Coordinates of C-alpha atoms in Angstrom, one line a residue:
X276 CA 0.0 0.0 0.0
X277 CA 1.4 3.3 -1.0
X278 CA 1.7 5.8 1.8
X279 CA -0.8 8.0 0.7
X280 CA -3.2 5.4 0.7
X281 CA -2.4 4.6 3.8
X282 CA -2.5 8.1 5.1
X283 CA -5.9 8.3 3.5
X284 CA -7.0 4.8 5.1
X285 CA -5.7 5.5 8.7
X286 CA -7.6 9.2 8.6
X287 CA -10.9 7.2 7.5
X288 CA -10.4 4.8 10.2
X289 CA -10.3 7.9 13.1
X290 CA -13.0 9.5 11.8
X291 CA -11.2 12.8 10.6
X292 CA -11.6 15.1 7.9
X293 CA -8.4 15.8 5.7
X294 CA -8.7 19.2 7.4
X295 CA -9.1 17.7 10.8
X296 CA -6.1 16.0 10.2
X297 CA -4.2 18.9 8.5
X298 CA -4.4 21.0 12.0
X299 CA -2.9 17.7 13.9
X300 CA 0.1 17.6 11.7
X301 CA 0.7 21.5 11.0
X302 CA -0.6 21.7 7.5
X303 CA -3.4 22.8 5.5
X304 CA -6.0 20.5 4.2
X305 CA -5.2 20.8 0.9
X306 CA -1.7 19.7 1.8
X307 CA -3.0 16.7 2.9
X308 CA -4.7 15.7 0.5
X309 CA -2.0 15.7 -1.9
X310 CA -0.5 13.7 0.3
X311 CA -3.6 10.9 -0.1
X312 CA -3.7 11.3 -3.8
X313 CA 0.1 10.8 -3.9
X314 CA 0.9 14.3 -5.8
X315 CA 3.1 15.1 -2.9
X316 CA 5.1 13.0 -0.6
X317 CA 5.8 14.0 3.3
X318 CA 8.8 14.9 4.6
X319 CA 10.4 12.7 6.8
X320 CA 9.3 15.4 9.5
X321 CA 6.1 15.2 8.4
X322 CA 5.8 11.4 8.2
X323 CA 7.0 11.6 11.6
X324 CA 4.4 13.8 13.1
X325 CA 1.6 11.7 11.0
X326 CA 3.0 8.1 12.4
X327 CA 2.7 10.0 15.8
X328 CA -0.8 11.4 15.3
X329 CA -2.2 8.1 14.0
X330 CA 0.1 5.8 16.8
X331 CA 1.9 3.9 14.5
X332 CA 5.2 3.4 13.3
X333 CA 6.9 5.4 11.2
X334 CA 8.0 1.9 9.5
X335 CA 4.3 0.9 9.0
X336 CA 3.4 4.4 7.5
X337 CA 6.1 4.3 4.8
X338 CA 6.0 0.8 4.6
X339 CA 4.6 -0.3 0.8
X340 CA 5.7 -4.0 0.4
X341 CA 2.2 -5.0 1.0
X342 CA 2.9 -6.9 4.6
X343 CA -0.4 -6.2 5.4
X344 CA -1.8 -8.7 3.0
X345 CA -1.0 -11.4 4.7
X346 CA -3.8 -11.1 7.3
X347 CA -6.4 -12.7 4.8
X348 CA -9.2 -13.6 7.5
X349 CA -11.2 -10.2 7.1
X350 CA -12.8 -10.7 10.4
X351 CA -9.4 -10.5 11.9
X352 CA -8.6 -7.4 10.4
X353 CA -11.3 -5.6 11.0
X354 CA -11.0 -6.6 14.7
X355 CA -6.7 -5.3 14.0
X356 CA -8.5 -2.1 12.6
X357 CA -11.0 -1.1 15.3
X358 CA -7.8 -1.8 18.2
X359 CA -6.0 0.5 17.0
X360 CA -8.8 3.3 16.7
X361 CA -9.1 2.8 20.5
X362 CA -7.2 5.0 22.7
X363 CA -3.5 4.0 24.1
X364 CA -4.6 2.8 27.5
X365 CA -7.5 0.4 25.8
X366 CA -4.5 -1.3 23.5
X367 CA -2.4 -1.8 26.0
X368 CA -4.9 -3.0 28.3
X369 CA -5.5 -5.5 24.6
X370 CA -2.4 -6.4 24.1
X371 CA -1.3 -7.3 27.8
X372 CA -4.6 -10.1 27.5
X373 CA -3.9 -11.1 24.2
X374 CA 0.1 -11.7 25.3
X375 CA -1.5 -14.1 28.3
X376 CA -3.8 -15.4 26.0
X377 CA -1.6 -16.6 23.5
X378 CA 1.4 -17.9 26.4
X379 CA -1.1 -19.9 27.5
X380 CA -2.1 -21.5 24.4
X381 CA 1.3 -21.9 23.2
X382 CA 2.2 -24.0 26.6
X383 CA -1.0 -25.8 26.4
X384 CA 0.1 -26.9 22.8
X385 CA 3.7 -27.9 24.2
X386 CA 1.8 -29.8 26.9
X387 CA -0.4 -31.6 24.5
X388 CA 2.6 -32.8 22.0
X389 CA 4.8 -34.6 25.1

């Protein structure tokens, strides 16, 4: 996924405006959305600021190798999308059950193959 399109899907998925977002990362709206249409690309100052405003990495904004593809089970996704609209505390709070969760199973499986 190109960054602009990625720029353009994480705005979407917070529920902002291009000029909603614009004011976030210093910019005018118009600004942003050349960025989504891909007629302009971000600084790496700007990129920064957007990773930071959306709370991801600067690697996963910029990334365009299509990693992403390989979640194919769209309920999965979709449950991956609406964690991280969720505010800081709620994804940690996520991720610390989802880490016991998945220690559990993984020693249950070890267990099970003795």
């Amino acid at each position: 996924m190109a960054i602009g399109d990625r720029i353009q899907a994480l705005r979407k998925q917070h529920g902002w405006s291009q000029q909603q977002l614009a004011k976030k990362i210093g910019t005018s709206g118009p600004i942003a959305g050349r960025y989504e249409r891909g007629e302009m690309t971000p600084s790496v100052e700007v990129a920064k600021r957007l990773a930071d405003t959306f709370e991801v990495t600067l690697d996963y904004l910029v990334d365009d190798t299509g990693r992403t593809a390989e979640i194919r089970d769209k309920a999965m996704l979709q449950r991956i999308m609406e964690i991280q609209a969720l505010d800081t505390e709620d994804r940690k709070t996520i991720v610390t059950v989802l880490d016991s969760f998945l220690r559990d199973a993984k020693a249950r499986k070890a267990y099970a193959s003795q």
